[in-house]
Tab-separated table of C-alpha atoms in Angstrom:
chain	number	residue	atom	x	y	z
H	22	MET	CA	86.000	30.700	100.617
H	23	ASP	CA	83.079	31.490	98.478
H	24	VAL	CA	84.594	34.282	96.587
H	25	ILE	CA	84.204	34.063	93.007
H	26	GLU	CA	86.592	36.264	90.822
H	27	ASP	CA	85.612	38.508	87.943
H	28	ARG	CA	88.959	38.142	86.307
H	29	LEU	CA	91.763	35.565	86.707
H	30	VAL	CA	95.236	36.512	86.161
H	31	ASP	CA	97.619	33.506	85.558
H	32	ALA	CA	101.141	34.877	86.355
H	33	ARG	CA	102.653	31.511	87.215
H	34	ASP	CA	106.227	31.242	86.029
H	35	LEU	CA	106.452	35.171	85.681
H	36	MET	CA	109.078	36.968	87.828
H	37	CYS	CA	109.042	40.244	89.574
H	38	PRO	CA	107.623	42.796	88.576
H	39	MET	CA	105.401	40.729	86.004
H	40	PRO	CA	102.807	39.348	88.285
H	41	VAL	CA	102.043	42.845	89.761
H	42	MET	CA	101.973	44.270	86.271
H	43	ALA	CA	99.720	41.675	84.788
H	44	ALA	CA	97.374	42.280	87.890
H	45	THR	CA	97.531	46.016	87.482
H	46	LYS	CA	96.457	45.542	83.712
H	47	ALA	CA	93.601	43.252	84.707
H	48	MET	CA	92.514	45.556	87.636
H	49	ARG	CA	92.152	48.563	85.175
H	50	GLY	CA	89.483	46.651	83.426
H	51	LEU	CA	87.366	46.049	86.557
H	52	ARG	CA	84.685	48.109	88.207
H	53	PRO	CA	85.102	48.969	91.800
H	54	GLY	CA	84.087	46.109	94.050
H	55	GLN	CA	85.004	43.550	91.603
H	56	VAL	CA	87.480	40.887	92.312
H	57	VAL	CA	90.598	39.731	90.490
H	58	LYS	CA	92.217	36.478	91.386
H	59	VAL	CA	95.947	36.224	90.852
H	60	LEU	CA	97.982	33.010	90.540
H	61	ALA	CA	101.808	33.362	91.011
H	62	THR	CA	104.763	31.200	91.552
H	63	ASP	CA	107.257	33.981	92.146
H	64	ARG	CA	107.993	33.974	95.941
H	65	GLY	CA	108.371	37.701	95.966
H	66	SER	CA	104.501	38.033	95.024
H	67	LEU	CA	103.944	36.984	98.657
H	68	GLY	CA	104.923	40.597	99.640
H	69	ASP	CA	104.322	42.232	96.464
H	70	ILE	CA	100.705	41.621	95.773
H	71	PRO	CA	99.620	42.607	99.375
H	72	ALA	CA	101.791	45.840	99.223
H	73	TRP	CA	100.377	46.502	95.701
H	74	ALA	CA	96.734	46.234	96.926
H	75	GLU	CA	97.378	48.299	100.106
H	76	ALA	CA	98.949	51.070	98.045
H	77	ASN	CA	95.986	51.199	95.690
H	78	ASP	CA	93.387	50.886	98.551
H	79	ASP	CA	92.314	47.638	97.164
H	80	GLU	CA	91.520	44.693	99.687
H	81	VAL	CA	93.071	41.236	99.555
H	82	LEU	CA	90.153	39.050	100.503
H	83	GLU	CA	92.035	35.700	100.797
H	84	SER	CA	95.459	34.473	100.026
H	85	GLY	CA	97.216	31.223	100.333
H	86	GLU	CA	99.155	28.485	98.588
H	87	GLU	CA	98.038	25.395	96.691
H	88	ASP	CA	100.373	22.977	95.168
H	89	GLY	CA	103.292	25.464	95.098
H	90	VAL	CA	101.183	28.156	93.588
H	91	PHE	CA	100.248	31.209	95.390
H	92	TYR	CA	96.772	32.721	94.979
H	93	PHE	CA	95.399	36.096	95.919
H	94	TYR	CA	91.709	37.259	95.710
H	95	VAL	CA	91.853	41.215	95.532
H	96	ARG	CA	88.841	43.378	95.663
H	97	LYS	CA	89.187	46.754	93.770
H	98	ALA	CA	88.624	49.870	95.844
H	99	GLU	CA	85.003	51.373	95.907
K	14	MET	CA	73.848	75.240	134.919
K	15	SER	CA	73.381	71.399	134.484
K	16	HIS	CA	75.993	68.798	134.547
K	17	GLU	CA	75.388	67.820	130.911
K	18	THR	CA	76.238	71.428	129.793
K	19	ASP	CA	79.361	71.481	131.854
K	20	THR	CA	80.866	68.237	130.155
K	21	ALA	CA	79.861	69.591	126.696
K	22	HIS	CA	82.126	72.688	127.330
K	23	LEU	CA	85.104	70.854	128.751
K	24	PRO	CA	88.329	72.075	127.370
K	25	VAL	CA	90.052	69.990	124.717
K	26	THR	CA	92.489	67.666	126.273
K	27	GLU	CA	96.225	66.953	125.141
K	28	ASP	CA	95.014	63.755	123.764
K	29	ASP	CA	92.296	65.460	121.792
K	30	VAL	CA	94.834	67.735	120.327
K	31	ARG	CA	97.400	64.985	119.461
K	32	ARG	CA	94.535	62.953	117.802
K	33	ILE	CA	93.419	65.973	115.699
K	34	VAL	CA	96.964	66.689	114.696
K	35	ARG	CA	97.497	63.101	113.728
K	36	GLU	CA	94.401	62.962	111.803
K	37	GLU	CA	95.186	66.167	109.939
K	38	VAL	CA	98.758	65.070	109.079
K	39	GLN	CA	97.383	61.835	107.759
K	40	ARG	CA	94.727	63.678	105.607
K	41	ALA	CA	97.422	66.272	104.345
K	42	PHE	CA	99.719	63.383	103.371
K	43	LYS	CA	96.978	61.410	101.694
K	44	GLU	CA	95.946	64.533	99.695
K	45	ASP	CA	99.523	65.466	98.797
K	46	PRO	CA	100.058	64.733	95.072
K	47	SER	CA	103.736	64.218	95.696
K	48	THR	CA	103.189	60.884	97.358
K	49	ARG	CA	101.813	59.766	94.176
K	50	LYS	CA	104.770	60.819	91.997
K	51	ALA	CA	107.966	59.103	91.312
K	52	ALA	CA	110.937	60.225	89.083
K	53	PHE	CA	113.765	58.164	87.997
K	54	ALA	CA	117.023	59.207	86.491
K	55	ALA	CA	118.589	56.104	84.469
K	56	SER	CA	122.273	56.817	83.563
K	57	LYS	CA	123.775	53.438	82.835
K	58	GLY	CA	123.757	51.567	79.429
K	59	THR	CA	124.639	48.088	80.317
K	60	LEU	CA	122.391	45.006	80.142
K	61	ASP	CA	122.415	44.436	83.904
K	62	TRP	CA	121.745	48.135	84.799
K	63	ALA	CA	118.955	48.338	82.276
K	64	TYR	CA	116.574	46.405	84.695
K	65	PRO	CA	116.410	48.506	87.863
K	66	PRO	CA	114.999	51.661	86.241
K	67	LEU	CA	112.361	49.625	84.214
K	68	ILE	CA	111.450	47.396	87.049
K	69	LEU	CA	111.117	50.074	89.858
K	70	GLY	CA	109.416	52.425	87.376
K	71	SER	CA	106.758	49.908	86.341
K	72	SER	CA	106.335	49.152	89.912
K	73	ALA	CA	105.741	52.808	90.864
K	74	ALA	CA	103.026	53.040	88.263
K	75	ALA	CA	101.468	49.785	89.524
K	76	VAL	CA	101.231	51.286	93.098
K	77	GLY	CA	99.378	54.263	91.479
K	78	MET	CA	102.295	56.776	90.947
K	79	ASP	CA	102.542	59.135	88.203
K	80	THR	CA	106.003	57.897	86.996
K	81	THR	CA	108.748	59.486	84.762
K	82	ILE	CA	112.025	57.820	83.916
K	83	PHE	CA	114.612	60.193	82.657
K	84	PHE	CA	117.298	58.499	80.404
K	85	THR	CA	120.545	60.550	80.592
K	86	LEU	CA	124.104	59.613	79.205
K	87	TYR	CA	124.446	55.895	78.474
K	88	GLY	CA	121.045	55.352	79.917
K	89	LEU	CA	119.883	56.421	76.372
K	90	ASN	CA	120.906	52.655	75.399
K	91	ILE	CA	117.800	51.517	77.262
K	92	VAL	CA	115.431	53.359	75.149
K	93	HIS	CA	117.355	53.161	71.850
K	94	ARG	CA	115.518	51.183	68.933
K	95	ASP	CA	118.607	48.880	68.976
K	96	PHE	CA	118.600	48.311	72.670
K	97	ALA	CA	118.876	44.452	72.187
K	98	ARG	CA	122.238	45.047	70.425
K	99	LYS	CA	123.478	47.866	72.485
K	100	LEU	CA	122.831	46.595	75.946
K	101	LYS	CA	125.777	44.284	76.873
K	102	ILE	CA	127.648	43.338	79.830
K	103	ASP	CA	131.395	43.258	80.328
K	104	PRO	CA	132.884	40.816	82.695
K	105	VAL	CA	136.176	42.903	82.887
K	106	GLY	CA	136.406	44.989	86.069
K	107	ASN	CA	133.008	43.448	87.178
K	108	PRO	CA	134.019	41.331	90.179
K	109	ALA	CA	130.362	40.891	91.299
K	110	MET	CA	129.423	38.971	87.948
K	111	PRO	CA	129.051	35.385	88.846
K	112	MET	CA	131.220	33.249	86.379
K	113	PRO	CA	131.381	29.524	86.146
K	114	VAL	CA	135.050	29.648	86.604
K	115	ARG	CA	137.259	32.455	87.783
K	116	ILE	CA	138.489	34.174	84.765
K	117	PRO	CA	141.402	36.653	85.040
K	118	ASP	CA	140.626	40.090	83.513
K	119	ILE	CA	143.449	39.673	81.002
K	120	VAL	CA	141.504	36.828	79.384
K	121	SER	CA	138.269	38.529	79.756
K	122	ALA	CA	139.519	41.240	77.833
K	123	LEU	CA	139.907	39.143	74.720
K	124	PRO	CA	137.659	39.628	71.631
K	125	GLY	CA	134.381	37.943	71.898
K	126	MET	CA	134.189	37.947	75.604
K	127	VAL	CA	131.579	40.760	75.911
K	128	PRO	CA	129.104	39.076	73.478
K	129	MET	CA	129.634	35.838	75.315
K	130	ALA	CA	129.070	37.336	78.673
K	131	SER	CA	125.982	39.269	77.387
K	132	ALA	CA	124.463	35.980	75.890
K	133	MET	CA	125.255	34.080	79.164
K	134	MET	CA	123.494	36.757	81.140
K	135	ARG	CA	120.476	36.765	78.906
K	136	ALA	CA	120.279	33.023	78.829
K	137	LYS	CA	120.455	32.959	82.822
K	138	PHE	CA	117.832	35.528	83.142
K	139	ALA	CA	115.587	33.778	80.595
K	140	LYS	CA	116.073	30.493	82.407
K	141	ASN	CA	114.833	32.225	85.651
K	142	ASN	CA	111.736	33.581	83.819
K	143	ILE	CA	113.039	37.053	84.141
K	144	ALA	CA	111.288	39.375	81.550
K	145	ALA	CA	113.525	40.528	78.678
K	146	ILE	CA	114.246	44.362	78.309
K	147	GLY	CA	111.794	44.557	75.434
K	148	GLU	CA	108.989	43.045	77.473
K	149	LEU	CA	109.902	45.442	80.375
K	150	LEU	CA	109.736	48.460	78.024
K	151	ASP	CA	106.537	47.441	76.791
K	152	THR	CA	105.195	46.798	80.303
K	153	ALA	CA	106.344	50.191	81.484
K	154	ARG	CA	104.768	51.958	78.674
K	155	GLU	CA	101.570	50.173	79.101
K	156	ALA	CA	101.419	51.067	82.707
K	157	GLY	CA	101.587	54.770	81.754
K	158	VAL	CA	105.421	55.368	82.691
K	159	ARG	CA	106.746	58.290	80.973
K	160	LEU	CA	109.994	57.610	79.038
K	161	VAL	CA	112.129	60.795	78.693
K	162	ALA	CA	115.216	61.092	76.786
K	163	CYS	CA	117.908	63.701	77.927
K	164	GLN	CA	118.073	66.114	75.045
K	165	MET	CA	121.805	67.004	75.641
K	166	SER	CA	122.826	63.332	75.887
K	167	ALA	CA	120.943	62.561	72.638
K	168	ASP	CA	122.718	65.484	70.988
K	169	VAL	CA	126.294	64.427	72.165
K	170	PHE	CA	125.730	60.914	70.781
K	171	GLY	CA	124.051	62.049	67.616
K	172	TYR	CA	120.712	60.532	68.274
K	173	THR	CA	117.457	61.822	66.916
K	174	GLN	CA	113.829	61.085	67.695
K	175	ASP	CA	113.765	58.280	65.208
K	176	ASP	CA	116.651	56.481	67.089
K	177	PHE	CA	114.333	55.795	70.000
K	178	VAL	CA	111.424	53.338	70.755
K	179	ASP	CA	108.013	54.722	70.396
K	180	GLY	CA	106.626	57.047	72.999
K	181	VAL	CA	109.952	58.527	74.111
K	182	GLU	CA	109.809	62.242	74.861
K	183	PHE	CA	112.914	64.755	74.918
K	184	ALA	CA	113.480	67.083	77.819
K	185	GLY	CA	116.297	68.804	79.570
K	186	ALA	CA	117.584	68.353	83.062
K	187	THR	CA	115.606	71.361	84.309
K	188	ALA	CA	112.349	70.031	82.992
K	189	PHE	CA	113.138	66.784	84.835
K	190	MET	CA	114.110	68.573	88.095
K	191	ALA	CA	110.776	70.455	87.815
K	192	GLU	CA	109.027	67.182	87.921
K	193	ALA	CA	111.308	65.571	90.471
K	194	ARG	CA	110.909	68.320	93.026
K	195	ARG	CA	107.212	67.420	93.179
K	196	ALA	CA	107.948	63.771	93.546
K	197	HIS	CA	108.307	61.912	96.966
K	198	VAL	CA	110.302	59.019	95.394
K	199	THR	CA	113.341	60.124	93.410
K	200	MET	CA	116.277	57.796	92.298
K	201	PHE	CA	119.393	58.172	90.347
K	202	ILE	CA	120.309	54.819	88.851
């Protein structure tokens, strides 16, 4: 996918709730429509990041796994 | 009268009513500030039980909720300046605690077992990359979680404002309930 993130959150090796909290902090500094990319190894983030995005009306543009690392591109709500 | 005018004045169907009601309920729900409010009461002062209120409180703030944690009774340990020393775990009477070998309570009750069990738990959590309590406290505050100490409990234990970490407010049970009654999420931990 050709999405380029505006901010990268490296939450690898962090456990619940830290990946979401790190993403929340990053998202606060973004303007509507900007994209944060979250990297996580916590398996719980597979459910947590999409749930977090949905609750805030943000959108998960793409997610997946690469070499044991989960990644999520989340666009801040307009 | 033309056919067109007739259809324009058709009465609303049952489906229309259901749709309108559904939409209105969804809108009301979305606009209800209570759905964006969470209130937790944290009453336990051991190392293990310090985690749930801080994790759930931070997560509530992360999903956009205006969040308060009310620390009452032993829960005050969590926001005490000396939390690192105060929060311990006792293997006695705690059959849920996994131990490398089964140790009878009479042995667990010996001096030194509480610090040992507490150190073991901290090490196990650290090994699994679980945030320490201090880190979770900072995270909660940074996310805008209100940390409120129960005034009555603080008085009973002889604590003053200076005994608590920065940012802790004081309030009574009624003030907490006045908050909680407007919160869709309330939990007693």
